[in-house]
Amino acid sequence: GAVVSQHPSWVICKSGTSVKIECRSLDFQATTMFWYRQFPKQSLMLMATSNEGSKATYEQGVEKDKFLINHASLTLSTLTVTSAHPEDSSFYICSARRRVKETQYFGPGTRLLVL
Amino acid sequence: DAKTTQPTSMDCAEGRAANLPCNHSTISGNEYVYWYRQIHSQGPQYIIHGLKNNETNEMASLIITEDRKSSTLILPHATLRDTAVYYCIAETGANSKLTFGKGITLSVRP
């Protein structure tokens, strides 16, 4: 099957620091990767879509300068939460798909706690 | 993408079939019905998807009505590990967005 990994699985950081989360497609090349955020007892909300080699497309209300996304290769996308604050504490989940009209497969998620 | 509606929750006995309904009355002709599930504190897991015909894989069966306005996900022999939130999503496949609603919480009881 299609396997997507994320690293780290959880991270605790101090307010004002930056945190990088990696998303890797392990057994396929992903032309598109997606980043979601999920707050407790809520559903997943799409933050941004990244296509390999091009700039990410952010959803309305998501600050692109705060959530930096890089999709430098067909197997790796990174999300950097810059100057993190406690309200950024959340469960961040990535997904990946090979190409348009193919299924999205999700990573296990990264739990971020900002103190 | 078409909006989908699901009951908030349901339960079933272990070993019995779990039938999870989904309404998508405004679905367009090129939108697929996708099912994902999310077990607590994990990323969503793909289950199955279909366009018109019924589909079956090793995890579940998907029954889509002829008018495509509703569908049912069937877990033939539910186990305790199937306890999760199940999401029904209508999406063209070409669109980037998988719009997750609240889903249905399935509780499998011993």
Short mmCIF file of C-alpha atoms in Angstrom, two decimals:
data_model
loop_
_atom_site.label_atom_id
_atom_site.label_comp_id
_atom_site.label_asym_id
_atom_site.label_seq_id
_atom_site.Cartn_x
_atom_site.Cartn_y
_atom_site.Cartn_z
CA GLY A 1 0.00 0.00 0.00
CA ALA A 2 0.90 3.66 -0.02
CA VAL A 3 2.79 4.68 3.12
CA VAL A 4 3.27 8.21 4.35
CA SER A 5 5.43 9.00 7.35
CA GLN A 6 5.81 12.10 9.48
CA HIS A 7 8.58 13.20 11.76
CA PRO A 8 8.53 13.97 14.57
CA SER A 9 5.42 12.29 15.93
CA TRP A 10 5.24 14.82 18.73
CA VAL A 11 7.12 17.95 19.68
CA ILE A 12 7.11 20.39 22.57
CA CYS A 13 8.63 23.81 22.06
CA LYS A 14 8.83 27.19 23.71
CA SER A 15 6.77 30.11 22.50
CA GLY A 16 8.63 32.10 19.84
CA THR A 17 10.65 29.23 18.45
CA SER A 18 10.23 27.56 15.07
CA VAL A 19 9.36 23.94 14.49
CA LYS A 20 9.84 21.89 11.34
CA ILE A 21 7.69 18.88 10.53
CA GLU A 22 8.63 16.45 7.76
CA CYS A 23 6.25 14.45 5.60
CA ARG A 24 7.59 11.64 3.44
CA SER A 25 5.97 9.32 0.93
CA LEU A 26 7.88 6.09 1.46
CA ASP A 27 6.86 3.89 -1.44
CA PHE A 28 5.62 6.26 -4.09
CA GLN A 29 6.43 9.60 -5.63
CA ALA A 30 3.96 12.27 -4.59
CA THR A 31 3.36 15.09 -7.02
CA THR A 32 1.08 16.75 -4.47
CA MET A 33 1.20 16.86 -0.70
CA PHE A 34 -1.35 18.42 1.62
CA TRP A 35 -1.11 19.80 5.12
CA TYR A 36 -4.04 19.64 7.54
CA ARG A 37 -4.54 20.79 11.10
CA GLN A 38 -6.88 19.29 13.66
CA PHE A 39 -7.81 20.87 16.98
CA PRO A 40 -9.22 18.73 19.80
CA LYS A 41 -12.70 17.39 19.13
CA GLN A 42 -12.76 19.03 15.70
CA SER A 43 -12.41 17.74 12.20
CA LEU A 44 -9.42 18.11 9.90
CA MET A 45 -8.99 21.46 8.20
CA LEU A 46 -6.88 21.80 5.09
CA MET A 47 -4.13 24.37 5.52
CA ALA A 48 -2.30 24.23 2.23
CA THR A 49 -1.54 22.24 -0.88
CA SER A 50 1.97 21.86 -2.19
CA ASN A 51 3.05 20.64 -5.59
CA GLU A 52 6.60 19.49 -6.09
CA GLY A 53 8.81 22.29 -7.28
CA SER A 54 6.27 25.08 -6.94
CA LYS A 55 4.92 27.38 -4.26
CA ALA A 56 2.28 26.11 -1.92
CA THR A 57 -1.33 27.23 -2.20
CA TYR A 58 -2.74 28.27 1.17
CA GLU A 59 -6.34 28.12 2.29
CA GLN A 60 -8.09 31.29 3.29
CA GLY A 61 -7.10 32.41 6.76
CA VAL A 62 -3.83 30.46 6.87
CA GLU A 63 -0.80 32.75 7.13
CA LYS A 64 1.77 31.73 4.56
CA ASP A 65 4.57 33.57 6.36
CA LYS A 66 3.83 31.70 9.56
CA PHE A 67 3.40 28.24 8.08
CA LEU A 68 6.22 27.77 5.61
CA ILE A 69 5.84 24.83 3.26
CA ASN A 70 8.57 23.38 1.11
CA HIS A 71 8.07 20.51 -1.33
CA ALA A 72 11.56 20.13 -2.69
CA SER A 73 11.31 16.56 -3.90
CA LEU A 74 8.71 14.03 -4.93
CA THR A 75 8.98 12.25 -1.60
CA LEU A 76 9.41 15.05 0.92
CA SER A 77 7.43 18.06 2.06
CA THR A 78 8.16 20.12 5.15
CA LEU A 79 5.98 22.41 7.22
CA THR A 80 7.73 24.96 9.40
CA VAL A 81 5.71 26.70 12.07
CA THR A 82 7.58 29.96 12.61
CA SER A 83 7.49 31.88 15.87
CA ALA A 84 5.12 29.36 17.35
CA HIS A 85 2.60 30.44 19.96
CA PRO A 86 0.39 28.38 22.27
CA GLU A 87 -2.57 28.80 19.92
CA ASP A 88 -0.57 26.92 17.27
CA SER A 89 -0.68 23.83 19.46
CA SER A 90 -2.52 21.27 17.39
CA PHE A 91 -2.33 17.96 15.55
CA TYR A 92 -0.71 18.48 12.14
CA ILE A 93 -1.33 15.84 9.50
CA CYS A 94 0.02 15.56 5.98
CA SER A 95 -1.27 13.57 3.05
CA ALA A 96 0.16 12.73 -0.33
CA ARG A 97 -1.02 11.53 -3.68
CA ARG A 98 0.76 10.33 -6.77
CA ARG A 99 -1.16 12.37 -9.27
CA VAL A 100 -4.50 14.06 -9.90
CA LYS A 101 -7.52 11.82 -9.39
CA GLU A 102 -5.58 9.38 -7.28
CA THR A 103 -6.27 8.66 -3.64
CA GLN A 104 -4.75 10.75 -0.87
CA TYR A 105 -2.89 8.79 1.79
CA PHE A 106 -2.31 10.30 5.19
CA GLY A 107 0.60 10.34 7.56
CA PRO A 108 0.25 9.44 11.23
CA GLY A 109 0.26 13.07 12.34
CA THR A 110 2.49 15.28 14.48
CA ARG A 111 1.28 16.61 17.78
CA LEU A 112 2.68 20.06 18.53
CA LEU A 113 2.53 21.62 21.97
CA VAL A 114 3.77 25.18 22.33
CA LEU A 115 4.45 26.28 25.90
CA ASP B 1 -17.47 19.42 -3.77
CA ALA B 2 -20.86 18.12 -2.73
CA LYS B 3 -21.80 18.31 0.93
CA THR B 4 -22.27 15.00 2.71
CA THR B 5 -24.34 14.33 5.81
CA GLN B 6 -23.83 11.48 8.24
CA PRO B 7 -25.43 10.52 11.55
CA THR B 8 -23.41 11.62 14.54
CA SER B 9 -22.82 8.19 15.97
CA MET B 10 -23.77 4.56 15.93
CA ASP B 11 -22.73 1.37 17.60
CA CYS B 12 -22.69 -2.27 16.72
CA ALA B 13 -21.76 -5.55 18.32
CA GLU B 14 -18.41 -7.14 17.67
CA GLY B 15 -18.60 -9.69 14.88
CA ARG B 16 -21.69 -8.16 13.33
CA ALA B 17 -21.83 -6.07 10.19
CA ALA B 18 -21.61 -2.31 10.62
CA ASN B 19 -23.58 -0.34 8.03
CA LEU B 20 -22.61 3.32 7.95
CA PRO B 21 -24.91 5.57 5.90
CA CYS B 22 -24.05 8.76 4.07
CA ASN B 23 -26.24 11.21 2.18
CA HIS B 24 -24.85 13.22 -0.72
CA SER B 25 -27.94 14.42 -2.53
CA THR B 26 -26.14 17.19 -4.43
CA ILE B 27 -23.32 15.03 -5.72
CA SER B 28 -22.31 15.76 -9.30
CA GLY B 29 -21.63 13.19 -11.97
CA ASN B 30 -17.86 13.37 -11.73
CA GLU B 31 -17.60 13.25 -7.94
CA TYR B 32 -16.38 10.09 -6.27
CA VAL B 33 -17.52 8.99 -2.82
CA TYR B 34 -14.52 8.43 -0.55
CA TRP B 35 -14.49 6.87 2.88
CA TYR B 36 -11.73 7.43 5.41
CA ARG B 37 -11.59 6.62 9.08
CA GLN B 38 -9.63 8.13 11.93
CA ILE B 39 -8.76 6.13 14.97
CA HIS B 40 -8.09 8.26 18.01
CA SER B 41 -4.89 10.32 17.77
CA GLN B 42 -3.90 8.93 14.38
CA GLY B 43 -4.00 10.21 10.81
CA PRO B 44 -6.97 9.25 8.63
CA GLN B 45 -6.85 5.87 6.96
CA TYR B 46 -8.18 5.37 3.45
CA ILE B 47 -10.88 2.72 3.26
CA ILE B 48 -12.54 2.69 -0.13
CA HIS B 49 -13.98 4.88 -2.85
CA GLY B 50 -16.40 4.55 -5.75
CA LEU B 51 -18.15 6.46 -8.50
CA LYS B 52 -21.26 4.53 -9.58
CA ASN B 53 -20.71 0.85 -9.06
CA ASN B 54 -20.53 -0.94 -5.77
CA GLU B 55 -16.99 -1.59 -4.63
CA THR B 56 -15.41 -4.11 -2.31
CA ASN B 57 -11.91 -4.49 -0.95
CA GLU B 58 -10.27 -6.28 1.93
CA MET B 59 -11.53 -3.71 4.42
CA ALA B 60 -15.09 -2.93 3.41
CA SER B 61 -17.82 -2.74 0.82
CA LEU B 62 -19.30 0.44 -0.59
CA ILE B 63 -22.87 0.41 -1.82
CA ILE B 64 -23.94 3.44 -3.87
CA THR B 65 -27.59 3.94 -4.74
CA GLU B 66 -28.54 4.09 -8.38
CA ASP B 67 -29.31 7.82 -8.19
CA ARG B 68 -25.99 8.30 -6.34
CA LYS B 69 -27.65 10.44 -3.69
CA SER B 70 -26.60 8.17 -0.86
CA SER B 71 -24.21 5.39 -0.03
CA THR B 72 -23.47 2.87 2.69
CA LEU B 73 -20.13 1.67 3.94
CA ILE B 74 -20.29 -1.89 5.18
CA LEU B 75 -17.75 -3.41 7.55
CA PRO B 76 -18.75 -7.06 7.29
CA HIS B 77 -17.45 -8.30 10.64
CA ALA B 78 -16.76 -5.39 12.95
CA THR B 79 -14.02 -5.74 15.54
CA LEU B 80 -13.12 -3.55 18.51
CA ARG B 81 -10.31 -2.09 16.42
CA ASP B 82 -12.88 -0.67 14.01
CA THR B 83 -13.99 1.83 16.64
CA ALA B 84 -13.22 5.17 14.97
CA VAL B 85 -14.65 8.26 13.32
CA TYR B 86 -15.66 7.48 9.74
CA TYR B 87 -15.72 10.24 7.15
CA CYS B 88 -17.72 10.16 3.92
CA ILE B 89 -16.41 12.68 1.38
CA ALA B 90 -17.54 13.54 -2.15
CA GLU B 91 -14.69 14.75 -4.31
CA THR B 92 -13.87 14.85 -7.99
CA GLY B 93 -10.34 13.64 -7.59
CA ALA B 94 -9.13 16.58 -9.59
CA ASN B 95 -9.82 18.98 -6.76
CA SER B 96 -7.12 19.37 -4.15
CA LYS B 97 -9.50 19.58 -1.29
CA LEU B 98 -10.77 16.74 0.79
CA THR B 99 -13.37 18.49 2.92
CA PHE B 100 -13.80 16.63 6.18
CA GLY B 101 -17.12 17.00 7.99
CA LYS B 102 -17.76 15.78 11.50
CA GLY B 103 -18.03 12.15 10.39
CA ILE B 104 -19.80 9.38 12.22
CA THR B 105 -18.38 7.88 15.37
CA LEU B 106 -18.67 4.10 15.27
CA SER B 107 -18.38 2.31 18.58
CA VAL B 108 -17.98 -1.45 18.42
CA ARG B 109 -19.04 -3.09 21.66
CA PRO B 110 -17.81 -6.48 22.89
#
